Amino acid sequence: MSLAHACRIVLLGPPGAGKGTQAQKLARRLGIPHISTGAILRAEAARGTDLGRRAAALMERGELVPDDVVLEIVQARLEQDDCRRGFILDGFPRSLAQAEALERECGVASAGLRVLSLDVPSEELVKRMVLRGRKDDREDVIRARLEVYRQQTEPLIAFYRERGALVPIDGIGSTEEVFERLMVQLGSCDGRAS
Ligand code: B4P
């Protein structure tokens, strides 16, 4: 199997942009694993592990979990066999330090990624998340998460643009419409074909 055909996708975008929603659909269509750091952290919290308890307190305030904690989770997951044909990273990287660690410590070259950046205006994001109603979807926490996104995650757009990996996607419309836009950009990408 040639890794040249591996489909390495990053879904980038503000909280509530639909990263999780689209990542699930893409994983089913492309036959590659969906790796959501948010979902992994919530599962740890539900199991009441030490890590989960620490993460839950930060998530409920809308803050990011420390880079080293998230990196350890991602590194271990990417080493599993099912990632050899490609993967969809949802919610990681979320800071420049995480993006650099993905290159350096996980050996995933930025230029070989397809970074699909979902673009959705803030007011629409707030509406979507209030409707979703997760523990961290209270309006004050949502505003805090949007601010964290602007400060820590948004610089990744320029980072990946400079490396020729950025693919901007209009995230407004039905989930099917957004999915079709993503698939058009992914073209020949198929984890089962390699
Ligand atoms: P995440 O789990 O990544 O969640 P998110 O960014 O809030 O949501 P997402 O964009 O996936 O939206 P979704 O599809 O669900 O992060 C949660 C927390 O975990 C972070 O705040 C942080 O504390 C921590 N964390 C995670 N990764 C981390 C990292 N790398 N480093 C540090 N901390 C980390 O969609 C939202 C809603 O919109 C849903 O209800 C959905 O049904 C709806 N929706 C989706 N698409 C729609 C559309 N096209 N139209 C209308 N509604 C739509």
Tab-separated table of C-alpha atoms and ligand atoms in Angstrom:
chain	number	residue	atom	x	y	z
A	1	MET	CA	0.000	0.000	0.000
A	2	SER	CA	1.410	3.352	-0.977
A	3	LEU	CA	1.128	6.196	1.468
A	4	ALA	CA	1.207	8.566	-1.503
A	5	HIS	CA	-2.517	7.861	-1.816
A	6	ALA	CA	-3.209	8.280	1.877
A	7	CYS	CA	-5.820	10.898	2.511
A	8	ARG	CA	-4.780	13.041	5.436
A	9	ILE	CA	-7.473	15.530	6.286
A	10	VAL	CA	-7.674	18.249	8.922
A	11	LEU	CA	-11.028	19.926	9.595
A	12	LEU	CA	-10.426	23.454	10.781
A	13	GLY	CA	-12.992	25.991	11.876
A	14	PRO	CA	-14.520	27.804	14.825
A	15	PRO	CA	-16.533	25.933	17.465
A	16	GLY	CA	-19.906	24.924	16.065
A	17	ALA	CA	-18.788	25.241	12.429
A	18	GLY	CA	-19.775	21.628	11.795
A	19	LYS	CA	-16.391	19.923	12.000
A	20	GLY	CA	-17.745	16.942	13.942
A	21	THR	CA	-20.851	16.676	11.764
A	22	GLN	CA	-18.868	16.683	8.509
A	23	ALA	CA	-16.015	14.522	9.813
A	24	GLN	CA	-18.464	11.688	10.579
A	25	LYS	CA	-19.917	11.841	7.079
A	26	LEU	CA	-16.480	12.009	5.437
A	27	ALA	CA	-15.183	9.070	7.483
A	28	ARG	CA	-18.117	6.931	6.322
A	29	ARG	CA	-17.743	7.969	2.674
A	30	LEU	CA	-13.939	7.709	2.492
A	31	GLY	CA	-13.432	4.703	4.762
A	32	ILE	CA	-10.821	6.361	6.978
A	33	PRO	CA	-10.922	6.968	10.738
A	34	HIS	CA	-12.387	10.081	12.318
A	35	ILE	CA	-10.264	11.377	15.170
A	36	SER	CA	-12.037	14.003	17.285
A	37	THR	CA	-9.969	15.294	20.198
A	38	GLY	CA	-13.126	16.847	21.690
A	39	ALA	CA	-14.962	13.488	21.583
A	40	ILE	CA	-11.962	11.648	23.082
A	41	LEU	CA	-11.736	14.210	25.912
A	42	ARG	CA	-15.500	14.003	26.577
A	43	ALA	CA	-15.252	10.180	26.691
A	44	GLU	CA	-12.407	10.440	29.229
A	45	ALA	CA	-14.532	12.851	31.282
A	46	ALA	CA	-17.526	10.471	31.171
A	47	ARG	CA	-15.290	7.607	32.398
A	48	GLY	CA	-14.130	9.833	35.270
A	49	THR	CA	-10.401	9.315	34.596
A	50	ASP	CA	-7.888	11.774	36.049
A	51	LEU	CA	-7.252	13.243	32.633
A	52	GLY	CA	-10.989	13.427	31.958
A	53	ARG	CA	-11.691	15.328	35.168
A	54	ARG	CA	-8.962	17.882	34.428
A	55	ALA	CA	-10.119	18.263	30.824
A	56	ALA	CA	-13.795	18.630	31.798
A	57	ALA	CA	-13.080	21.621	34.063
A	58	LEU	CA	-11.272	23.411	31.212
A	59	MET	CA	-13.841	22.489	28.560
A	60	GLU	CA	-16.715	23.736	30.712
A	61	ARG	CA	-15.011	27.131	30.886
A	62	GLY	CA	-14.390	27.147	27.118
A	63	GLU	CA	-10.615	26.931	27.509
A	64	LEU	CA	-8.249	24.657	25.627
A	65	VAL	CA	-6.852	21.523	27.237
A	66	PRO	CA	-3.015	21.747	27.491
A	67	ASP	CA	-1.120	20.975	24.274
A	68	ASP	CA	0.939	18.120	25.764
A	69	VAL	CA	-2.193	16.257	26.917
A	70	VAL	CA	-3.906	16.517	23.536
A	71	LEU	CA	-0.716	15.718	21.662
A	72	GLU	CA	-0.211	12.495	23.587
A	73	ILE	CA	-3.747	11.402	22.693
A	74	VAL	CA	-3.321	12.205	18.992
A	75	GLN	CA	0.129	10.674	18.737
A	76	ALA	CA	-1.073	7.363	20.212
A	77	ARG	CA	-4.123	7.325	17.919
A	78	LEU	CA	-2.141	8.084	14.732
A	79	GLU	CA	0.189	5.166	15.466
A	80	GLN	CA	-2.694	2.704	15.131
A	81	ASP	CA	-2.818	0.633	11.949
A	82	ASP	CA	-6.107	1.985	10.642
A	83	CYS	CA	-4.494	5.430	10.169
A	84	ARG	CA	-2.037	4.173	7.551
A	85	ARG	CA	-4.569	4.753	4.766
A	86	GLY	CA	-5.336	8.226	6.022
A	87	PHE	CA	-7.348	9.954	8.722
A	88	ILE	CA	-9.607	12.879	9.491
A	89	LEU	CA	-8.428	15.078	12.337
A	90	ASP	CA	-11.371	16.982	13.812
A	91	GLY	CA	-10.513	19.746	16.293
A	92	PHE	CA	-6.767	19.146	16.159
A	93	PRO	CA	-4.520	21.064	15.697
A	94	ARG	CA	-6.073	23.996	17.570
A	95	SER	CA	-2.935	26.112	18.125
A	96	LEU	CA	0.327	26.810	16.305
A	97	ALA	CA	2.164	24.717	18.903
A	98	GLN	CA	-0.118	21.758	18.096
A	99	ALA	CA	0.377	22.216	14.346
A	100	GLU	CA	4.147	22.265	14.763
A	101	ALA	CA	3.994	19.189	17.018
A	102	LEU	CA	1.906	17.350	14.418
A	103	GLU	CA	4.782	17.876	11.964
A	104	ARG	CA	7.700	17.324	14.292
A	105	GLU	CA	6.508	14.754	16.797
A	106	CYS	CA	3.930	12.827	14.772
A	107	GLY	CA	5.891	13.050	11.487
A	108	VAL	CA	2.877	14.369	9.553
A	109	ALA	CA	4.084	16.916	6.986
A	110	SER	CA	1.826	19.963	6.720
A	111	ALA	CA	2.239	20.142	2.949
A	112	GLY	CA	0.771	16.621	2.635
A	113	LEU	CA	-2.411	17.551	4.472
A	114	ARG	CA	-5.725	18.765	3.085
A	115	VAL	CA	-6.819	21.370	5.577
A	116	LEU	CA	-10.504	22.001	5.013
A	117	SER	CA	-11.352	25.264	6.711
A	118	LEU	CA	-15.089	25.713	7.403
A	119	ASP	CA	-16.136	29.323	7.262
A	120	VAL	CA	-19.258	30.280	9.288
A	121	PRO	CA	-20.095	33.735	10.758
A	122	SER	CA	-20.137	34.083	14.576
A	123	GLU	CA	-23.879	34.750	14.978
A	124	GLU	CA	-24.741	31.540	13.107
A	125	LEU	CA	-22.248	29.632	15.294
A	126	VAL	CA	-23.883	30.875	18.492
A	127	LYS	CA	-27.346	29.875	17.188
A	128	ARG	CA	-26.180	26.365	16.252
A	129	MET	CA	-24.472	25.707	19.562
A	130	VAL	CA	-27.296	27.043	21.724
A	131	LEU	CA	-29.586	24.615	19.846
A	132	ARG	CA	-27.138	21.727	20.301
A	133	GLY	CA	-27.158	22.285	24.078
A	134	ARG	CA	-24.000	20.442	25.116
A	135	LYS	CA	-22.569	21.176	28.615
A	136	ASP	CA	-20.155	23.755	27.136
A	137	ASP	CA	-22.859	25.324	24.923
A	138	ARG	CA	-24.019	28.038	27.369
A	139	GLU	CA	-23.922	31.464	25.714
A	140	ASP	CA	-21.179	32.885	28.022
A	141	VAL	CA	-19.001	29.798	27.439
A	142	ILE	CA	-19.648	29.931	23.690
A	143	ARG	CA	-18.404	33.552	23.591
A	144	ALA	CA	-15.283	32.499	25.515
A	145	ARG	CA	-14.672	29.622	23.058
A	146	LEU	CA	-15.025	31.962	20.087
A	147	GLU	CA	-12.450	34.305	21.629
A	148	VAL	CA	-10.052	31.404	22.273
A	149	TYR	CA	-10.569	30.364	18.652
A	150	ARG	CA	-9.717	33.853	17.375
A	151	GLN	CA	-6.581	34.101	19.458
A	152	GLN	CA	-5.185	30.573	19.315
A	153	THR	CA	-6.682	28.688	16.373
A	154	GLU	CA	-7.313	31.290	13.659
A	155	PRO	CA	-3.555	31.834	13.059
A	156	LEU	CA	-3.543	28.290	11.648
A	157	ILE	CA	-5.357	29.551	8.556
A	158	ALA	CA	-2.280	31.574	7.505
A	159	PHE	CA	0.040	28.777	8.672
A	160	TYR	CA	-1.569	26.215	6.351
A	161	ARG	CA	-2.121	28.711	3.529
A	162	GLU	CA	1.625	29.375	3.456
A	163	ARG	CA	2.237	25.637	3.190
A	164	GLY	CA	-0.192	25.246	0.290
A	165	ALA	CA	-2.502	22.982	2.300
A	166	LEU	CA	-5.476	25.265	2.962
A	167	VAL	CA	-8.837	24.643	1.274
A	168	PRO	CA	-11.450	27.240	2.345
A	169	ILE	CA	-15.038	25.939	2.400
A	170	ASP	CA	-18.270	27.900	2.802
A	171	GLY	CA	-19.866	26.275	5.870
A	172	ILE	CA	-23.300	27.875	5.410
A	173	GLY	CA	-26.105	25.748	3.984
A	174	SER	CA	-27.540	22.323	4.817
A	175	THR	CA	-25.164	19.641	6.106
A	176	GLU	CA	-25.617	17.840	2.741
A	177	GLU	CA	-24.677	20.971	0.779
A	178	VAL	CA	-21.555	21.539	2.873
A	179	PHE	CA	-20.645	17.849	2.533
A	180	GLU	CA	-20.907	18.003	-1.261
A	181	ARG	CA	-18.591	21.060	-1.280
A	182	LEU	CA	-16.057	19.125	0.773
A	183	MET	CA	-16.253	16.083	-1.505
A	184	VAL	CA	-15.691	18.205	-4.611
A	185	GLN	CA	-12.456	19.484	-3.069
A	186	LEU	CA	-11.323	16.037	-1.980
A	187	GLY	CA	-11.641	14.652	-5.512
A	188	SER	CA	-9.736	11.377	-5.814
A	189	CYS	CA	-9.227	10.949	-2.089
A	190	ASP	CA	-10.408	7.460	-1.099
A	191	GLY	CA	-8.913	5.564	1.829
A	192	ARG	CA	-10.280	2.237	0.555
A	193	ALA	CA	-8.687	2.591	-2.885
A	194	SER	CA	-5.046	2.723	-1.790
B	1	B4P	P1	-15.016	20.065	19.836
B	1	B4P	O1	-15.503	18.746	20.296
B	1	B4P	O2	-13.981	20.068	18.760
B	1	B4P	O3	-16.335	20.838	19.390
B	1	B4P	P2	-16.748	22.134	18.601
B	1	B4P	O4	-15.556	22.805	18.001
B	1	B4P	O5	-17.588	22.933	19.546
B	1	B4P	O6	-17.804	21.737	17.498
B	1	B4P	P3	-17.825	21.320	15.928
B	1	B4P	O7	-17.242	22.307	14.991
B	1	B4P	O8	-17.325	19.909	15.849
B	1	B4P	O9	-19.387	21.413	15.656
B	1	B4P	P4	-20.508	20.324	15.311
B	1	B4P	O10	-20.256	19.554	14.087
B	1	B4P	O11	-20.781	19.513	16.555
B	1	B4P	O12	-14.370	20.885	21.076
B	1	B4P	C1	-14.926	20.957	22.384
B	1	B4P	C2	-13.882	21.389	23.434
B	1	B4P	O13	-12.864	20.347	23.581
B	1	B4P	C3	-13.035	22.642	23.135
B	1	B4P	O14	-13.709	23.834	23.480
B	1	B4P	C4	-11.768	22.386	24.003
B	1	B4P	O15	-11.967	22.724	25.354
B	1	B4P	C5	-11.557	20.877	23.905
B	1	B4P	N1	-10.597	20.500	22.829
B	1	B4P	C6	-10.898	19.770	21.714
B	1	B4P	N2	-9.809	19.622	20.925
B	1	B4P	C7	-8.784	20.276	21.550
B	1	B4P	C8	-7.424	20.514	21.213
B	1	B4P	N3	-6.899	20.051	20.066
B	1	B4P	N4	-6.658	21.241	22.062
B	1	B4P	C9	-7.163	21.712	23.220
B	1	B4P	N5	-8.464	21.544	23.604
B	1	B4P	C10	-9.273	20.827	22.773
B	1	B4P	O16	-21.737	21.289	15.002
B	1	B4P	C11	-22.313	22.155	15.963
B	1	B4P	C12	-23.831	22.159	15.858
B	1	B4P	O17	-24.220	22.700	14.613
B	1	B4P	C13	-24.466	20.764	15.923
B	1	B4P	O18	-25.620	20.815	16.707
B	1	B4P	C14	-24.802	20.439	14.488
B	1	B4P	O19	-25.931	19.602	14.367
B	1	B4P	C15	-25.083	21.817	13.913
B	1	B4P	N6	-24.726	21.914	12.495
B	1	B4P	C16	-23.637	21.344	11.893
B	1	B4P	N7	-23.623	21.661	10.574
B	1	B4P	C17	-24.716	22.464	10.364
B	1	B4P	C18	-25.250	23.119	9.197
B	1	B4P	N8	-24.653	23.006	7.991
B	1	B4P	N9	-26.358	23.871	9.348
B	1	B4P	C19	-26.960	23.984	10.566
B	1	B4P	N10	-26.518	23.373	11.691
B	1	B4P	C20	-25.416	22.623	11.589
